[in-house]
mmCIF file of C-alpha atoms in Angstrom:
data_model
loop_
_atom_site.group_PDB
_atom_site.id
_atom_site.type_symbol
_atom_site.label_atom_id
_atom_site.label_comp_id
_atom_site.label_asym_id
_atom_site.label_seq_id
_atom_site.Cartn_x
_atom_site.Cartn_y
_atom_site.Cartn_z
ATOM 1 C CA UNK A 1 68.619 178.190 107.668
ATOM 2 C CA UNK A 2 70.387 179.701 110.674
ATOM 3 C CA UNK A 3 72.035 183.541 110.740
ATOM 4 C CA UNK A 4 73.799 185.433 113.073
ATOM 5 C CA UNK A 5 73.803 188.815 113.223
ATOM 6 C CA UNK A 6 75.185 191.459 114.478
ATOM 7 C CA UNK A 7 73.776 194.996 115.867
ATOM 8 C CA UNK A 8 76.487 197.448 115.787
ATOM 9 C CA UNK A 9 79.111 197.086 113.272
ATOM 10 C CA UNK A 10 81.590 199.308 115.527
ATOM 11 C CA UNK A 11 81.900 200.311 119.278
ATOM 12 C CA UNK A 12 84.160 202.676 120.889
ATOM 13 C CA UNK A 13 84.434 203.013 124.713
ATOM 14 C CA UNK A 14 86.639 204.561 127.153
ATOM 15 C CA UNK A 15 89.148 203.144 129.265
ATOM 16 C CA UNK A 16 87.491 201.972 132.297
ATOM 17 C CA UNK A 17 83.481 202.104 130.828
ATOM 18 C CA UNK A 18 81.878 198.874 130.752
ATOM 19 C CA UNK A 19 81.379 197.494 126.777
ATOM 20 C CA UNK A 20 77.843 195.835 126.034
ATOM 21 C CA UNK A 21 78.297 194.023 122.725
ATOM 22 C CA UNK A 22 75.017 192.234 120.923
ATOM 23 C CA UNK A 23 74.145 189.308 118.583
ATOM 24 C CA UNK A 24 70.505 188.212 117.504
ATOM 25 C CA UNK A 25 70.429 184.772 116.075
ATOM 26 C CA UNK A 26 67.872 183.132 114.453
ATOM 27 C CA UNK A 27 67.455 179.486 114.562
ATOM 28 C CA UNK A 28 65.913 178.186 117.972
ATOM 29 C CA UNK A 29 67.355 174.795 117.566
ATOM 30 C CA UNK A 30 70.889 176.132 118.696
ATOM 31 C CA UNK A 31 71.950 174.722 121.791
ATOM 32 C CA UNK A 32 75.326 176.549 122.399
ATOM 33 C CA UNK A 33 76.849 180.087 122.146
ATOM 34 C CA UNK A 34 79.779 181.235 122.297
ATOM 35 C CA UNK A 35 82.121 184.694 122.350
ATOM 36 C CA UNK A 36 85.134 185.268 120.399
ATOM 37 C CA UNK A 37 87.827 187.791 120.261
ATOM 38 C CA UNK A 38 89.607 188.384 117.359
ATOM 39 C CA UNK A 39 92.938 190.538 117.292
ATOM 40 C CA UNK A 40 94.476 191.400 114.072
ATOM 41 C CA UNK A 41 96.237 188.844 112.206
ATOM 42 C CA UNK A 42 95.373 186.089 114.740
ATOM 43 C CA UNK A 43 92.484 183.850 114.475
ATOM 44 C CA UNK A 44 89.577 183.568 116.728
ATOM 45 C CA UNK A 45 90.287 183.401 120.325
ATOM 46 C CA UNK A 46 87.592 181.909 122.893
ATOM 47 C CA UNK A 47 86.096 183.748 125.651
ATOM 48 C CA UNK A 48 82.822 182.750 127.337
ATOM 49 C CA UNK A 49 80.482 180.314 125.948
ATOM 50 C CA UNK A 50 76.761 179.603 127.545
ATOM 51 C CA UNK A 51 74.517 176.451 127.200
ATOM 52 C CA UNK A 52 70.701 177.421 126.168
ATOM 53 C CA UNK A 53 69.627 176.055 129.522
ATOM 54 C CA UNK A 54 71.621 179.161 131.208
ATOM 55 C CA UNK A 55 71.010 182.569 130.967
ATOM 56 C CA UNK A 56 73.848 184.295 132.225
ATOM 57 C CA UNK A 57 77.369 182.862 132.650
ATOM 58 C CA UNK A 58 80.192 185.077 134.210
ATOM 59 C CA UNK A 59 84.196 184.729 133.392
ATOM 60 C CA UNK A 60 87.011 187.235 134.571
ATOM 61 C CA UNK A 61 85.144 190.682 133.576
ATOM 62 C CA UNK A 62 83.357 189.488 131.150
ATOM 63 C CA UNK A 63 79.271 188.154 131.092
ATOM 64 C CA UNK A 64 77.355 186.631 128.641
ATOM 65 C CA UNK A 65 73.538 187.054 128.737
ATOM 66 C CA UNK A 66 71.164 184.686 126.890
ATOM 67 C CA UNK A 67 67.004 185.723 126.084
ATOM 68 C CA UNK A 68 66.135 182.906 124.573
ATOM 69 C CA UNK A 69 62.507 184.926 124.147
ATOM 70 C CA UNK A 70 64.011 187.187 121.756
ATOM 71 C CA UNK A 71 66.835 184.839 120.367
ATOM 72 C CA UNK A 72 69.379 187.758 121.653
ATOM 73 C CA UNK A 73 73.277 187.196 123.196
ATOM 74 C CA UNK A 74 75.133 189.991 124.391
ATOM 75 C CA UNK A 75 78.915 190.065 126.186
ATOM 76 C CA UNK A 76 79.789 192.060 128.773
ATOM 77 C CA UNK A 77 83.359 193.448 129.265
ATOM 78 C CA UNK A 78 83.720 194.910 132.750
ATOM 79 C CA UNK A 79 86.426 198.040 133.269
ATOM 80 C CA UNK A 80 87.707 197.655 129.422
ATOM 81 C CA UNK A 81 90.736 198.360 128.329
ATOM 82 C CA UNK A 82 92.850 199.226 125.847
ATOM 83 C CA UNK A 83 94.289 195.354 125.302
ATOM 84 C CA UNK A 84 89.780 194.253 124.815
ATOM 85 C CA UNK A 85 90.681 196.448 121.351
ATOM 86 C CA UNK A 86 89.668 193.731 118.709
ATOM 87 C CA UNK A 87 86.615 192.289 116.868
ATOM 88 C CA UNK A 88 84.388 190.045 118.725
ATOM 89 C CA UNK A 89 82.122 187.464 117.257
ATOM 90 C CA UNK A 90 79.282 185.929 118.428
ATOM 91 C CA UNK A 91 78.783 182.183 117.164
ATOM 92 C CA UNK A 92 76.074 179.340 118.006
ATOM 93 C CA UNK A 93 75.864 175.649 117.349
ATOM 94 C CA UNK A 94 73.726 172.831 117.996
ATOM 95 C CA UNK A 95 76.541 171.078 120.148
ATOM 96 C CA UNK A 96 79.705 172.175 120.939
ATOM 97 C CA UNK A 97 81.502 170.061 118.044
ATOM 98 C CA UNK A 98 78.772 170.436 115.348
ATOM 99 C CA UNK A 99 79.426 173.656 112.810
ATOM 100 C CA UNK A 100 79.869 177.201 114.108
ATOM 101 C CA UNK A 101 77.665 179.783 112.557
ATOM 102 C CA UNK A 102 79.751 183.041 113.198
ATOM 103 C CA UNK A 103 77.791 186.771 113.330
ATOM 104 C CA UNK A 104 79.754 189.478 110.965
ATOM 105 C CA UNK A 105 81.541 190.821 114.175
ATOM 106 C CA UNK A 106 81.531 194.297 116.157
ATOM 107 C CA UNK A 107 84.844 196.403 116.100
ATOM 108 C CA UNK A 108 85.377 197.369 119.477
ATOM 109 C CA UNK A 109 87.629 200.183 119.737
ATOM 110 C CA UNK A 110 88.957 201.380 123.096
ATOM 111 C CA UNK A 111 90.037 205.002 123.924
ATOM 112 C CA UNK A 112 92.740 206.023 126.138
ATOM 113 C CA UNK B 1 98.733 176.483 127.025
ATOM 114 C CA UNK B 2 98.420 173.939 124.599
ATOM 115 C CA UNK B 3 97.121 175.554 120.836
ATOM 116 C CA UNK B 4 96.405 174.877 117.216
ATOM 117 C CA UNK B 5 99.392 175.985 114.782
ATOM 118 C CA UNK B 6 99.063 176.429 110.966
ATOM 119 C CA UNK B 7 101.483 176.629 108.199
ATOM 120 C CA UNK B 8 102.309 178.497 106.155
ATOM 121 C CA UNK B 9 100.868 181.519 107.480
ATOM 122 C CA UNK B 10 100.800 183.233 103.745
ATOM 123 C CA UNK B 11 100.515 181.080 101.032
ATOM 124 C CA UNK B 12 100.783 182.951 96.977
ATOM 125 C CA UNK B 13 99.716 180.417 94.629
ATOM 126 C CA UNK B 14 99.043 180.782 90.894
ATOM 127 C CA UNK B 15 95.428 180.397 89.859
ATOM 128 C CA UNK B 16 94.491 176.884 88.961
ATOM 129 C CA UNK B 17 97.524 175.347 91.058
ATOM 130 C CA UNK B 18 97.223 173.495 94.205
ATOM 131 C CA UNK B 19 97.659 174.406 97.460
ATOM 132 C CA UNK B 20 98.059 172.348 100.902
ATOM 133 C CA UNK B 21 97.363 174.160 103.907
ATOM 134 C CA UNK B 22 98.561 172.321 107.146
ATOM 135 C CA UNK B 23 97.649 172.380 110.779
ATOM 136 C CA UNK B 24 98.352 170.817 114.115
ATOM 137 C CA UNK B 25 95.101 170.838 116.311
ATOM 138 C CA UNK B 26 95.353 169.809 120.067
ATOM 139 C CA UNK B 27 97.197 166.915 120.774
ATOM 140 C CA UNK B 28 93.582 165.099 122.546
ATOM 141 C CA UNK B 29 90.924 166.698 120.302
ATOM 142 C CA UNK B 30 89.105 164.542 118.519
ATOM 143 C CA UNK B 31 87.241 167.072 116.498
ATOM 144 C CA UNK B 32 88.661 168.901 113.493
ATOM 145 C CA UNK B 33 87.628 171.676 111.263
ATOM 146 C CA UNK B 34 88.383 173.991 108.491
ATOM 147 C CA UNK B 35 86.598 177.381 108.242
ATOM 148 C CA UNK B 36 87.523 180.153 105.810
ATOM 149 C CA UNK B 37 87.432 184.403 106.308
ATOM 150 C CA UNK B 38 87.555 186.438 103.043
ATOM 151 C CA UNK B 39 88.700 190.033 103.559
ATOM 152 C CA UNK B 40 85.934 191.590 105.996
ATOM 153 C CA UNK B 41 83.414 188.963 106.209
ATOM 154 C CA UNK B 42 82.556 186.429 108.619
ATOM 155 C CA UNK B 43 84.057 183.603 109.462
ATOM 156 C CA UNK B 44 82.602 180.714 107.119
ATOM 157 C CA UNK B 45 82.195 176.854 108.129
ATOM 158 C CA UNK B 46 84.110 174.499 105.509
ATOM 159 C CA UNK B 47 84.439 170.842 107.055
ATOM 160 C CA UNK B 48 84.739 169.043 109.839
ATOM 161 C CA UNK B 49 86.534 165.704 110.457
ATOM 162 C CA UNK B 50 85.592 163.322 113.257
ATOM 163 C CA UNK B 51 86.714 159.365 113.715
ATOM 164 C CA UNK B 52 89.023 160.029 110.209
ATOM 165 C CA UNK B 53 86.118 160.898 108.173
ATOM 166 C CA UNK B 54 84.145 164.284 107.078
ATOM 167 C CA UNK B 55 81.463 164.577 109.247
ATOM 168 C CA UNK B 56 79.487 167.500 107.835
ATOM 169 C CA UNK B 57 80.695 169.758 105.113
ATOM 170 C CA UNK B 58 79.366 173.052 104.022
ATOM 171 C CA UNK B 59 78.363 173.778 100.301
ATOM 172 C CA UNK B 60 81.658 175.869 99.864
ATOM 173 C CA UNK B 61 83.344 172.698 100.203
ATOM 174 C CA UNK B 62 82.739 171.248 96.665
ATOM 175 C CA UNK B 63 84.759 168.421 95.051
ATOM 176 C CA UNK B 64 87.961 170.939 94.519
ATOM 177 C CA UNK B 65 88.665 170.751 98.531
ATOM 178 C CA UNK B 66 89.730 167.608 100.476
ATOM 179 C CA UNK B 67 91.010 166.764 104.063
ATOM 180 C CA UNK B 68 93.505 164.615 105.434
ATOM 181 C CA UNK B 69 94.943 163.475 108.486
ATOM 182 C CA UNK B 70 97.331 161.353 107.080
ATOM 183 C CA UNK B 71 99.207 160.832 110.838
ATOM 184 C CA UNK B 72 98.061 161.196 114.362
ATOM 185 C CA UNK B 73 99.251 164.935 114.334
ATOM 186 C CA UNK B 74 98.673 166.952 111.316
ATOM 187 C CA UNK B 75 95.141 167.632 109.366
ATOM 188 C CA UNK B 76 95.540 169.027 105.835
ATOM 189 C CA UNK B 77 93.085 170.696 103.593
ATOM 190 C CA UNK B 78 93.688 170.311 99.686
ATOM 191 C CA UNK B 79 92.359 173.106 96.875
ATOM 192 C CA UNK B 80 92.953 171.197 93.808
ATOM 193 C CA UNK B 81 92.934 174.063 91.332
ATOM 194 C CA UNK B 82 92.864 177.188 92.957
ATOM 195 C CA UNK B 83 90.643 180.255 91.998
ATOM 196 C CA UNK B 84 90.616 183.817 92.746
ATOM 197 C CA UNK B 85 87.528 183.505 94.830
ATOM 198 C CA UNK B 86 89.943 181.196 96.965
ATOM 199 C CA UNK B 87 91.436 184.186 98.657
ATOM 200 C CA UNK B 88 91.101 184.089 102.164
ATOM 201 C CA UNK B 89 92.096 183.589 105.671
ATOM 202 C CA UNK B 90 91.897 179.824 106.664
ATOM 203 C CA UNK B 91 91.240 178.462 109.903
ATOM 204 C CA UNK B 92 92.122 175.226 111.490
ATOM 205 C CA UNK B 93 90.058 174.494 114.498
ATOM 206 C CA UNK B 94 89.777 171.629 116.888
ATOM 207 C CA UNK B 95 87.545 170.446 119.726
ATOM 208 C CA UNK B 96 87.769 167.837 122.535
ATOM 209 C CA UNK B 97 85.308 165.687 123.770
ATOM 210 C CA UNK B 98 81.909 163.497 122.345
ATOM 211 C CA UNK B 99 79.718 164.231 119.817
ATOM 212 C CA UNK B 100 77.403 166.104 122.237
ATOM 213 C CA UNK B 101 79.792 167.784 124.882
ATOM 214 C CA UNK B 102 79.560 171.349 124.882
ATOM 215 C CA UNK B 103 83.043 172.473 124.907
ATOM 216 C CA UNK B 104 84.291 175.387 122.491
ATOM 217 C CA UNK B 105 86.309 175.171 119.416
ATOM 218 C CA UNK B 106 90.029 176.306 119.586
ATOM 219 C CA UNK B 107 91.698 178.261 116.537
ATOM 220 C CA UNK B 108 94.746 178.575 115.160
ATOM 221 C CA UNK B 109 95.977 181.835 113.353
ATOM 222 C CA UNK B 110 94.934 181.059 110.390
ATOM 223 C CA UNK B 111 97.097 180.599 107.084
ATOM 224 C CA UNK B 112 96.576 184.153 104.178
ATOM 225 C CA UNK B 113 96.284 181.911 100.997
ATOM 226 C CA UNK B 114 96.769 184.365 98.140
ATOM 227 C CA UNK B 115 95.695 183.782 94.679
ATOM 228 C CA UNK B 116 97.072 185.545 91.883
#
């Protein structure tokens, strides 16, 4: 079967530090990853998604690195803030509308 | 930006009762999906609808759970008698596109259904 997993249940940075965030999946069938943000008392909210044939992908302060080697994702937020406060999963798929296997998510926690 | 909407977003409902949980997915998705969140854990794959029939269902999905789309807007999921183990956050997703584009799923808010 296929698992996602997560390294660090929790993560607090300061305002302005760069956040590294990290997944580890396991089946090396999936084809497509992808980064959610999850606020409290909203549901998942997209943020960068990369293809297996990529193995970066940049968005608006935020990069997602792929080792396919290592079956390892990580998401890079650039100068966080406080608003990047929230849980972030890490999910991956075969396609983009075949089922999501979501990681237990990281708690990222930003001080002021 | 156009989004996915649920409702209700809390739902009580006695044990063994039914329950209806709507949503609206993006007007030109084609893909739809139900996933399910109990209290700290991960977000769990349910069903997904495609051409107005489940395409793949997870083994949580057992014969107590059905989906609808019983108009060109709204996609329903059914629990026909409700258990404790129920309780959880439910998520409506959608996504656009063929059955091999690689374009991400969108979710709504979820709806809290409550089992007492």
């Amino acid at each position: 079967g296929e698992s996602v997993g997560l390294h660090l249940p929790t993560l607090s940075v300061q305002e302005g530090d760069n956040s590294i965030i990290n997944c580890a999946y396991s089946n090396s069938a999936s084809d497509y990853f992808i980064w959610y943000k999850q606020e409290s008392g909203k549901g998942p909210q997209f943020i960068i998604d990369i293809r297996s044939n990529m193995d970066k992908r940049q968005g608006q302060r935020v990069t997602v690195l792929l080792n396919k080697t290592v079956k390892h994702l990580s998401l890079q937020i650039a100068a966080t803030q406080p608003g990047d406060s929230a849980v972030y999963f890490c999910a991956c798929s075969w396609t983009g509308n075949t089922p999501l296997v979501f990681g237990k998510g990281t708690r990222l926690s930003v001080i002021a | 930006e156009p989004e996915v909407t649920q409702t209700p977003s809390h739902q009580v409902t006695q044990m063994g009762q039914e329950v209806i949980l709507r949503c609206v997915p993006i007007s030109n998705h084609l893909y739809f999906y139900w996933y399910r969140q109990i209290l700290g854990q991960k977000v769990e794959f349910l069903v997904s609808f495609y051409n107005n029939e489940i395409s793949e269902k997870s083994e949580i999905f057992d014969d107590q759970f059905s989906v609808e789309r019983p108009d060109g807007s709204n996609f329903t999921l059914k629990i026909r008698s409700t258990k404790l183990e129920d309780s959880a956050m439910y998520f409506c997703a959608s996504s656009p596109g063929t059955p091999l584009s690689l374009q991400p799923q969108h979710f709504g808010d979820g709806t809290r259904l409550s089992i007492l």
